[in-house]
Amino acid sequence: MSIIGGVRTSTAADLRSANLSRALRAVHEADSPLTRAELGRRLGCVRATVGALVSDLDALGLVRERAAETTGRRGRPSARLGPAEEGPVVVALEITTHAARTATIPIGGAPCDVTTEALPGREVDAVLDTARSLLARRLDTLTGRHAGVGVAMHGLVDRRTRRVLSAPGLGWADLDLDVLDRLGLPADRRARIDNVANSSALAESVRGRARGVGTVLYLHAAVGLGGALLADGRLVAGRRGLAGEYGHLPFGTGDRLCRCGNRGCWETSVDQVALAEAAGRDATPWTAETVAGEVLADGSRSARDAVARTASALGRGIGALVTAVDPDLVLLAGHAATLFAAASERVHEAAAAACLPLHRSDLPPIETSTLGDDAGLVGAAESVYAVLLDDPATLMTPWTAA
Ligand SMILES: [Zn+2]
């Protein structure tokens, strides 16, 4: 038995597999293609070992070494390691309240060919038929290169059963829906589904602002407000994966009825519908994105007051959650990020007023996501890569969606 980089191995085959996994993960998670020297530093390996690993990954068709463009400096530029052009990919699918979106995500994690199709209605069959056909068309174009499918759902997903329980933005309640089966995907670990906030937070932890940060409170708002807690890069998902439903904490400024059936939920004072209503405009869950955008762009006094009140409600809840989890970073996405950009002082003031006094002079930084609208897709793919990268050989095993 030997130990390499903290990984215990008992056979030469295990050792090779563990080292290939570490090397491929390093290539996958790097911000830009690595040179052999950079890979060696990350792995703590000598040059000869790195050479053997690169050669193995190339032989598996996972990684290719390409000559770097000349920089004008003296000396030969080092070749860089990136995904093989016709290598395996993961397909990501996101089902929002308005649309189904899909992307192809190769090793390296950058989404390609993002395609969006509007939902024809909000009934379960209409939504899933649209998503299934969009996904099938994407898989057809990949001619067997797909190694797994990750789904990000704007709804609550039970991680134990992998079933969707509700999707308030779509008007779905009291469900026990096997979305993966309805999409025609096999019931194995290469097909993953999770709530979009969990997926997005995972993306932030692997390749976004949350990377390397200890405790991160992630909040995403649109129609509704969800979130996730990251501890040292891992999601604190709870018993069933239902943690992070912060929008349903009773932090609301009134006792307005929430889509969940309770009254006074935080999201009824913060989300896009709340902002529209604060400005005296009619909005449904399906028009709220547009109406909220109009309010934010409107310079009138009443619109600015509505933005300020909604931003204060966002800040008050953040203050309470800072007291609860003492994060190193509060990371905002979607409508929460937009609201913060429009009225950050209001958010800060309200957070400081609501948190425990000892946090007041030392609030954690409140920042906005840098991954933007693709975070859900990226995270859905990362949940599949988390499985595949443990054993790079599985990436080369054909996987067929039913
Ligand atoms: Zn609620």
Short mmCIF file of C-alpha atoms and ligand atoms in Angstrom, two decimals:
data_model
loop_
_atom_site.label_atom_id
_atom_site.label_comp_id
_atom_site.label_asym_id
_atom_site.label_seq_id
_atom_site.Cartn_x
_atom_site.Cartn_y
_atom_site.Cartn_z
CA MET A 1 0.00 0.00 0.00
CA SER A 2 1.22 3.51 -0.74
CA ILE A 3 -0.07 7.02 -0.34
CA ILE A 4 0.01 9.56 -3.16
CA GLY A 5 -1.37 13.01 -2.49
CA GLY A 6 -3.34 11.71 0.46
CA VAL A 7 -5.05 8.99 -1.62
CA ARG A 8 -4.55 5.49 -0.23
CA THR A 9 -4.07 2.88 -2.89
CA SER A 10 -3.62 -0.82 -2.66
CA THR A 11 -2.82 -1.87 -6.22
CA ALA A 12 -0.98 -0.41 -9.19
CA ALA A 13 -4.30 -0.20 -11.06
CA ASP A 14 -5.91 1.73 -8.19
CA LEU A 15 -2.92 4.07 -8.07
CA ARG A 16 -3.09 4.74 -11.78
CA SER A 17 -6.83 5.35 -11.63
CA ALA A 18 -6.51 7.69 -8.63
CA ASN A 19 -3.77 9.71 -10.34
CA LEU A 20 -5.70 9.91 -13.60
CA SER A 21 -8.72 11.12 -11.66
CA ARG A 22 -6.70 13.85 -9.95
CA ALA A 23 -5.06 14.92 -13.20
CA LEU A 24 -8.34 15.06 -15.11
CA ARG A 25 -10.03 16.95 -12.27
CA ALA A 26 -7.20 19.51 -12.34
CA VAL A 27 -7.60 19.98 -16.11
CA HIS A 28 -11.40 20.21 -15.72
CA GLU A 29 -11.37 22.75 -12.89
CA ALA A 30 -8.61 25.02 -14.22
CA ASP A 31 -9.69 28.50 -15.35
CA SER A 32 -7.63 28.15 -18.52
CA PRO A 33 -5.72 25.30 -20.18
CA LEU A 34 -2.74 24.15 -18.11
CA THR A 35 0.83 23.52 -19.16
CA ARG A 36 2.46 20.27 -18.03
CA ALA A 37 4.50 22.26 -15.49
CA GLU A 38 1.33 23.82 -14.01
CA LEU A 39 -0.34 20.42 -13.83
CA GLY A 40 2.71 19.01 -12.10
CA ARG A 41 2.64 21.77 -9.48
CA ARG A 42 -1.07 21.21 -8.81
CA LEU A 43 -0.61 17.47 -8.42
CA GLY A 44 2.74 17.60 -6.65
CA CYS A 45 4.15 15.21 -9.27
CA VAL A 46 7.51 15.08 -11.00
CA ARG A 47 7.83 15.68 -14.74
CA ALA A 48 8.03 12.03 -15.73
CA THR A 49 4.83 11.20 -13.82
CA VAL A 50 2.99 14.12 -15.42
CA GLY A 51 4.16 12.96 -18.84
CA ALA A 52 2.79 9.47 -18.21
CA LEU A 53 -0.55 10.85 -16.96
CA VAL A 54 -0.94 13.14 -19.98
CA SER A 55 -0.12 10.28 -22.27
CA ASP A 56 -2.75 8.06 -20.57
CA LEU A 57 -5.44 10.75 -20.71
CA ASP A 58 -4.64 11.35 -24.38
CA ALA A 59 -4.87 7.62 -25.11
CA LEU A 60 -8.30 7.54 -23.43
CA GLY A 61 -9.39 10.38 -25.74
CA LEU A 62 -10.10 12.71 -22.82
CA VAL A 63 -7.36 15.33 -23.09
CA ARG A 64 -5.35 16.80 -25.96
CA GLU A 65 -2.18 18.82 -25.79
CA ARG A 66 -2.18 21.78 -28.14
CA ALA A 67 0.59 24.17 -29.09
CA ALA A 68 0.03 27.55 -27.48
CA GLU A 69 -0.17 30.61 -29.69
CA THR A 70 3.11 32.45 -29.88
CA THR A 71 3.30 35.34 -27.46
CA GLY A 72 6.15 37.24 -29.08
CA ARG A 73 8.40 36.39 -26.16
CA ARG A 74 11.61 34.49 -26.68
CA GLY A 75 11.60 30.72 -26.33
CA ARG A 76 9.18 28.09 -27.44
CA PRO A 77 5.71 28.51 -25.86
CA SER A 78 4.59 25.56 -23.73
CA ALA A 79 1.83 23.36 -25.08
CA ARG A 80 -1.40 23.44 -23.11
CA LEU A 81 -3.79 20.73 -21.99
CA GLY A 82 -7.45 20.93 -22.86
CA PRO A 83 -10.39 18.66 -23.59
CA ALA A 84 -10.18 16.42 -26.65
CA GLU A 85 -12.25 17.88 -29.48
CA GLU A 86 -14.41 14.81 -30.04
CA GLY A 87 -14.19 13.65 -26.42
CA PRO A 88 -17.02 12.90 -24.02
CA VAL A 89 -19.34 15.67 -22.85
CA VAL A 90 -22.09 16.14 -20.29
CA VAL A 91 -25.46 17.55 -21.36
CA ALA A 92 -27.15 19.99 -19.00
CA LEU A 93 -30.86 20.77 -19.00
CA GLU A 94 -32.53 23.53 -17.01
CA ILE A 95 -36.30 23.73 -16.59
CA THR A 96 -37.31 27.24 -15.57
CA THR A 97 -40.76 28.73 -15.07
CA HIS A 98 -40.72 29.97 -18.68
CA ALA A 99 -38.44 27.78 -20.73
CA ALA A 100 -36.35 24.67 -21.13
CA ARG A 101 -32.65 25.29 -21.78
CA THR A 102 -29.94 22.88 -22.73
CA ALA A 103 -26.18 23.05 -23.17
CA THR A 104 -23.31 20.76 -24.04
CA ILE A 105 -20.56 20.98 -21.45
CA PRO A 106 -17.16 19.41 -22.23
CA ILE A 107 -14.31 18.77 -19.82
CA GLY A 108 -13.27 22.26 -18.72
CA GLY A 109 -16.83 23.18 -17.75
CA ALA A 110 -17.60 25.91 -20.31
CA PRO A 111 -21.16 25.61 -21.68
CA CYS A 112 -21.46 25.36 -25.48
CA ASP A 113 -24.45 25.69 -27.78
CA VAL A 114 -26.92 26.92 -25.17
CA THR A 115 -30.41 26.49 -26.64
CA THR A 116 -33.60 27.87 -25.14
CA GLU A 117 -37.16 26.86 -25.96
CA ALA A 118 -40.17 28.64 -24.48
CA LEU A 119 -42.66 26.45 -22.62
CA PRO A 120 -46.02 26.19 -24.40
CA GLY A 121 -47.86 26.01 -21.07
CA ARG A 122 -47.29 25.18 -17.42
CA GLU A 123 -49.03 21.84 -17.19
CA VAL A 124 -46.69 18.99 -16.25
CA ASP A 125 -47.13 17.20 -19.58
CA ALA A 126 -46.57 20.34 -21.67
CA VAL A 127 -43.41 21.26 -19.75
CA LEU A 128 -41.88 17.78 -19.73
CA ASP A 129 -42.74 17.05 -23.38
CA THR A 130 -40.95 20.27 -24.39
CA ALA A 131 -37.95 19.46 -22.21
CA ARG A 132 -37.77 15.85 -23.41
CA SER A 133 -37.84 16.80 -27.06
CA LEU A 134 -35.23 19.55 -26.59
CA LEU A 135 -32.98 17.11 -24.74
CA ALA A 136 -33.49 14.34 -27.33
CA ARG A 137 -32.51 16.68 -30.16
CA ARG A 138 -29.34 17.64 -28.29
CA LEU A 139 -28.39 14.03 -27.58
CA ASP A 140 -28.97 13.13 -31.23
CA THR A 141 -26.40 15.70 -32.35
CA LEU A 142 -23.77 14.23 -30.03
CA THR A 143 -23.77 10.76 -31.61
CA GLY A 144 -22.98 8.88 -28.41
CA ARG A 145 -20.43 11.33 -26.96
CA HIS A 146 -22.63 12.21 -23.98
CA ALA A 147 -21.41 10.65 -20.75
CA GLY A 148 -24.29 11.85 -18.57
CA VAL A 149 -27.12 14.34 -18.17
CA GLY A 150 -27.59 16.85 -15.35
CA VAL A 151 -30.94 18.57 -14.79
CA ALA A 152 -31.47 21.81 -12.84
CA MET A 153 -35.11 22.23 -11.87
CA HIS A 154 -36.79 25.43 -10.71
CA GLY A 155 -38.59 23.47 -8.03
CA LEU A 156 -38.05 21.36 -4.94
CA VAL A 157 -36.30 18.05 -5.52
CA ASP A 158 -36.04 15.26 -2.97
CA ARG A 159 -32.42 14.16 -3.22
CA ARG A 160 -33.15 10.73 -1.72
CA THR A 161 -35.77 9.77 -4.30
CA ARG A 162 -34.57 12.13 -7.08
CA ARG A 163 -38.20 13.18 -7.55
CA VAL A 164 -39.66 16.64 -7.96
CA LEU A 165 -42.04 17.56 -5.10
CA SER A 166 -43.21 20.99 -6.24
CA ALA A 167 -42.43 23.87 -8.55
CA PRO A 168 -44.28 26.93 -7.21
CA GLY A 169 -43.25 29.13 -10.15
CA LEU A 170 -44.93 26.66 -12.52
CA GLY A 171 -47.92 26.27 -10.22
CA TRP A 172 -46.99 22.65 -9.44
CA ALA A 173 -47.72 21.45 -5.90
CA ASP A 174 -47.98 18.14 -4.03
CA LEU A 175 -46.09 16.13 -6.61
CA ASP A 176 -43.92 13.07 -6.48
CA LEU A 177 -42.72 13.29 -10.05
CA ASP A 178 -39.93 11.23 -11.60
CA VAL A 179 -38.74 13.89 -14.04
CA LEU A 180 -35.63 11.92 -15.05
CA ASP A 181 -37.82 9.00 -16.12
CA ARG A 182 -40.20 11.32 -17.96
CA LEU A 183 -37.18 12.72 -19.83
CA GLY A 184 -36.27 9.19 -20.93
CA LEU A 185 -33.13 8.97 -18.81
CA PRO A 186 -31.92 5.75 -17.21
CA ALA A 187 -32.11 5.51 -13.43
CA ASP A 188 -28.38 5.50 -12.82
CA ARG A 189 -25.85 7.84 -11.29
CA ARG A 190 -24.94 9.46 -14.60
CA ALA A 191 -28.38 11.14 -14.63
CA ARG A 192 -28.68 13.78 -11.90
CA ILE A 193 -31.39 16.23 -10.92
CA ASP A 194 -31.36 18.97 -8.32
CA ASN A 195 -32.97 22.25 -7.42
CA VAL A 196 -31.52 25.13 -9.47
CA ALA A 197 -30.24 26.99 -6.41
CA ASN A 198 -28.25 23.92 -5.35
CA SER A 199 -26.95 23.49 -8.91
CA SER A 200 -25.95 27.14 -9.20
CA ALA A 201 -24.27 27.16 -5.80
CA LEU A 202 -22.28 24.06 -6.81
CA ALA A 203 -21.18 25.88 -9.98
CA GLU A 204 -20.07 28.85 -7.88
CA SER A 205 -18.06 26.56 -5.61
CA VAL A 206 -16.29 24.75 -8.47
CA ARG A 207 -15.58 27.63 -10.85
CA GLY A 208 -17.17 30.82 -9.51
CA ARG A 209 -16.79 33.37 -6.73
CA ALA A 210 -17.37 30.79 -3.98
CA ARG A 211 -14.32 28.69 -4.93
CA GLY A 212 -11.98 28.29 -2.00
CA VAL A 213 -14.22 30.30 0.36
CA GLY A 214 -15.14 28.62 3.67
CA THR A 215 -18.82 29.32 4.41
CA VAL A 216 -20.91 30.86 1.65
CA LEU A 217 -24.56 31.89 1.87
CA TYR A 218 -25.89 31.77 -1.70
CA LEU A 219 -29.22 33.44 -2.49
CA HIS A 220 -30.97 33.32 -5.85
CA ALA A 221 -34.22 35.17 -6.49
CA ALA A 222 -36.53 35.32 -9.49
CA VAL A 223 -40.15 34.33 -8.97
CA GLY A 224 -39.48 33.09 -5.45
CA LEU A 225 -36.25 33.12 -3.50
CA GLY A 226 -34.10 30.08 -2.87
CA GLY A 227 -30.57 29.49 -1.86
CA ALA A 228 -27.92 27.17 -0.58
CA LEU A 229 -25.29 27.03 2.09
CA LEU A 230 -21.78 25.97 1.06
CA ALA A 231 -19.30 24.81 3.68
CA ASP A 232 -15.75 24.33 2.39
CA GLY A 233 -17.05 23.77 -1.13
CA ARG A 234 -19.73 21.28 -0.13
CA LEU A 235 -23.46 21.87 -0.23
CA VAL A 236 -25.21 21.60 3.11
CA ALA A 237 -28.25 20.06 1.48
CA GLY A 238 -30.02 18.62 4.52
CA ARG A 239 -31.79 15.31 5.07
CA ARG A 240 -33.78 15.31 1.81
CA GLY A 241 -31.89 18.00 -0.09
CA LEU A 242 -34.52 20.55 0.82
CA ALA A 243 -32.30 22.91 2.86
CA GLY A 244 -31.88 26.45 1.61
CA GLU A 245 -35.54 27.34 1.08
CA TYR A 246 -34.76 30.68 2.69
CA GLY A 247 -37.57 32.44 0.83
CA HIS A 248 -40.07 30.67 3.06
CA LEU A 249 -38.61 31.89 6.35
CA PRO A 250 -41.10 34.26 7.99
CA PHE A 251 -39.07 37.41 7.31
CA GLY A 252 -41.75 39.08 5.14
CA THR A 253 -42.87 42.60 5.91
CA GLY A 254 -46.55 41.66 5.81
CA ASP A 255 -48.71 38.58 6.04
CA ARG A 256 -49.19 38.16 2.32
CA LEU A 257 -50.14 34.65 1.21
CA CYS A 258 -47.15 32.83 -0.26
CA ARG A 259 -47.28 30.31 -3.10
CA CYS A 260 -46.25 27.69 -0.52
CA GLY A 261 -49.51 28.24 1.38
CA ASN A 262 -48.01 30.03 4.39
CA ARG A 263 -48.22 33.73 5.10
CA GLY A 264 -45.45 36.28 5.64
CA CYS A 265 -42.71 34.38 3.80
CA TRP A 266 -39.58 36.41 3.00
CA GLU A 267 -39.95 35.97 -0.76
CA THR A 268 -43.36 37.69 -0.75
CA SER A 269 -41.48 40.92 0.12
CA VAL A 270 -38.42 40.39 -2.09
CA ASP A 271 -38.98 38.51 -5.35
CA GLN A 272 -39.91 39.87 -8.78
CA VAL A 273 -43.64 39.68 -8.04
CA ALA A 274 -43.07 41.56 -4.77
CA LEU A 275 -41.13 44.33 -6.52
CA ALA A 276 -43.85 44.71 -9.17
CA GLU A 277 -46.55 44.87 -6.51
CA ALA A 278 -44.56 47.34 -4.39
CA ALA A 279 -44.59 49.63 -7.44
CA GLY A 280 -48.37 49.21 -7.74
CA ARG A 281 -48.20 47.10 -10.90
CA ASP A 282 -50.01 43.87 -11.65
CA ALA A 283 -47.79 40.85 -12.08
CA THR A 284 -48.27 37.13 -12.24
CA PRO A 285 -45.44 34.64 -11.80
CA TRP A 286 -45.30 34.55 -15.62
CA THR A 287 -45.11 38.28 -16.24
CA ALA A 288 -43.11 39.25 -13.14
CA GLU A 289 -39.66 39.13 -14.76
CA THR A 290 -40.69 41.68 -17.39
CA VAL A 291 -42.63 43.91 -14.99
CA ALA A 292 -39.83 43.86 -12.38
CA GLY A 293 -37.38 44.85 -15.14
CA GLU A 294 -39.62 47.78 -16.06
CA VAL A 295 -39.77 48.94 -12.44
CA LEU A 296 -35.97 48.77 -12.11
CA ALA A 297 -35.55 50.79 -15.32
CA ASP A 298 -38.20 53.33 -14.31
CA GLY A 299 -36.73 56.48 -12.75
CA SER A 300 -39.99 57.68 -11.20
CA ARG A 301 -40.16 58.35 -7.49
CA SER A 302 -42.70 55.59 -6.86
CA ALA A 303 -40.57 53.04 -8.73
CA ARG A 304 -37.45 54.08 -6.81
CA ASP A 305 -39.35 53.79 -3.53
CA ALA A 306 -40.49 50.31 -4.50
CA VAL A 307 -36.91 49.27 -5.28
CA ALA A 308 -35.71 50.73 -1.96
CA ARG A 309 -38.40 48.93 0.08
CA THR A 310 -37.76 45.63 -1.67
CA ALA A 311 -33.99 46.01 -1.26
CA SER A 312 -34.48 46.70 2.45
CA ALA A 313 -36.55 43.52 2.76
CA LEU A 314 -33.73 41.61 1.05
CA GLY A 315 -31.18 43.12 3.42
CA ARG A 316 -33.21 42.40 6.55
CA GLY A 317 -33.35 38.70 5.73
CA ILE A 318 -29.65 38.65 4.89
CA GLY A 319 -28.94 40.16 8.32
CA ALA A 320 -30.97 37.43 10.02
CA LEU A 321 -29.18 34.73 8.04
CA VAL A 322 -25.78 36.22 8.87
CA THR A 323 -26.72 35.74 12.51
CA ALA A 324 -27.77 32.16 11.75
CA VAL A 325 -24.79 30.93 9.72
CA ASP A 326 -21.97 33.52 10.15
CA PRO A 327 -20.84 33.25 6.49
CA ASP A 328 -17.51 34.38 5.01
CA LEU A 329 -19.41 35.60 1.94
CA VAL A 330 -22.99 36.35 0.92
CA LEU A 331 -23.36 35.69 -2.80
CA LEU A 332 -26.41 37.01 -4.64
CA ALA A 333 -27.73 35.86 -8.02
CA GLY A 334 -30.65 36.52 -10.36
CA HIS A 335 -33.13 39.15 -9.17
CA ALA A 336 -31.35 39.35 -5.78
CA ALA A 337 -28.17 40.46 -7.59
CA THR A 338 -30.09 42.95 -9.75
CA LEU A 339 -31.80 44.43 -6.70
CA PHE A 340 -28.48 44.68 -4.89
CA ALA A 341 -26.86 46.42 -7.86
CA ALA A 342 -29.72 48.94 -7.88
CA ALA A 343 -29.79 49.67 -4.15
CA SER A 344 -26.76 48.16 -2.40
CA GLU A 345 -26.73 50.74 0.40
CA ARG A 346 -30.29 49.84 1.36
CA VAL A 347 -29.37 46.18 1.45
CA HIS A 348 -26.30 46.86 3.61
CA GLU A 349 -28.18 49.15 6.00
CA ALA A 350 -31.03 46.71 6.49
CA ALA A 351 -28.65 43.76 6.92
CA ALA A 352 -26.66 45.65 9.54
CA ALA A 353 -29.82 46.63 11.41
CA ALA A 354 -31.17 43.07 11.46
CA CYS A 355 -28.08 41.05 12.40
CA LEU A 356 -26.73 40.43 15.87
CA PRO A 357 -24.96 43.65 17.01
CA LEU A 358 -21.57 41.92 17.16
CA HIS A 359 -21.74 41.32 13.38
CA ARG A 360 -22.70 44.93 12.63
CA SER A 361 -19.23 46.41 12.39
CA ASP A 362 -17.87 43.40 10.54
CA LEU A 363 -20.53 42.23 8.11
CA PRO A 364 -19.32 39.64 5.60
CA PRO A 365 -18.93 40.92 2.04
CA ILE A 366 -22.13 40.87 -0.02
CA GLU A 367 -21.31 40.24 -3.69
CA THR A 368 -23.02 39.22 -6.90
CA SER A 369 -22.49 36.03 -8.89
CA THR A 370 -20.04 36.17 -11.78
CA LEU A 371 -21.44 33.10 -13.57
CA GLY A 372 -24.66 34.81 -14.63
CA ASP A 373 -27.61 33.01 -16.18
CA ASP A 374 -25.66 29.87 -17.07
CA ALA A 375 -24.88 28.94 -13.44
CA GLY A 376 -27.74 26.43 -13.25
CA LEU A 377 -26.59 24.64 -16.41
CA VAL A 378 -22.94 24.67 -15.34
CA GLY A 379 -23.83 23.30 -11.89
CA ALA A 380 -26.10 20.60 -13.31
CA ALA A 381 -23.17 19.39 -15.40
CA GLU A 382 -20.77 19.64 -12.45
CA SER A 383 -22.99 17.29 -10.43
CA VAL A 384 -22.45 14.68 -13.17
CA TYR A 385 -18.73 15.42 -13.51
CA ALA A 386 -18.39 14.96 -9.74
CA VAL A 387 -19.31 11.30 -10.37
CA LEU A 388 -17.47 10.81 -13.67
CA LEU A 389 -14.16 12.36 -12.62
CA ASP A 390 -13.85 9.89 -9.77
CA ASP A 391 -13.26 7.23 -12.40
CA PRO A 392 -12.12 8.71 -15.74
CA ALA A 393 -12.58 5.36 -17.51
CA THR A 394 -16.37 5.72 -17.05
CA LEU A 395 -16.22 8.80 -19.26
CA MET A 396 -15.27 6.50 -22.11
CA THR A 397 -18.00 3.95 -21.43
CA PRO A 398 -20.97 4.50 -23.75
CA TRP A 399 -24.06 5.73 -21.92
CA THR A 400 -27.36 5.59 -23.66
CA ALA A 401 -30.43 7.56 -22.79
CA ALA A 402 -33.48 5.35 -23.23
ZN ZN B 1 -43.67 30.48 1.43
#
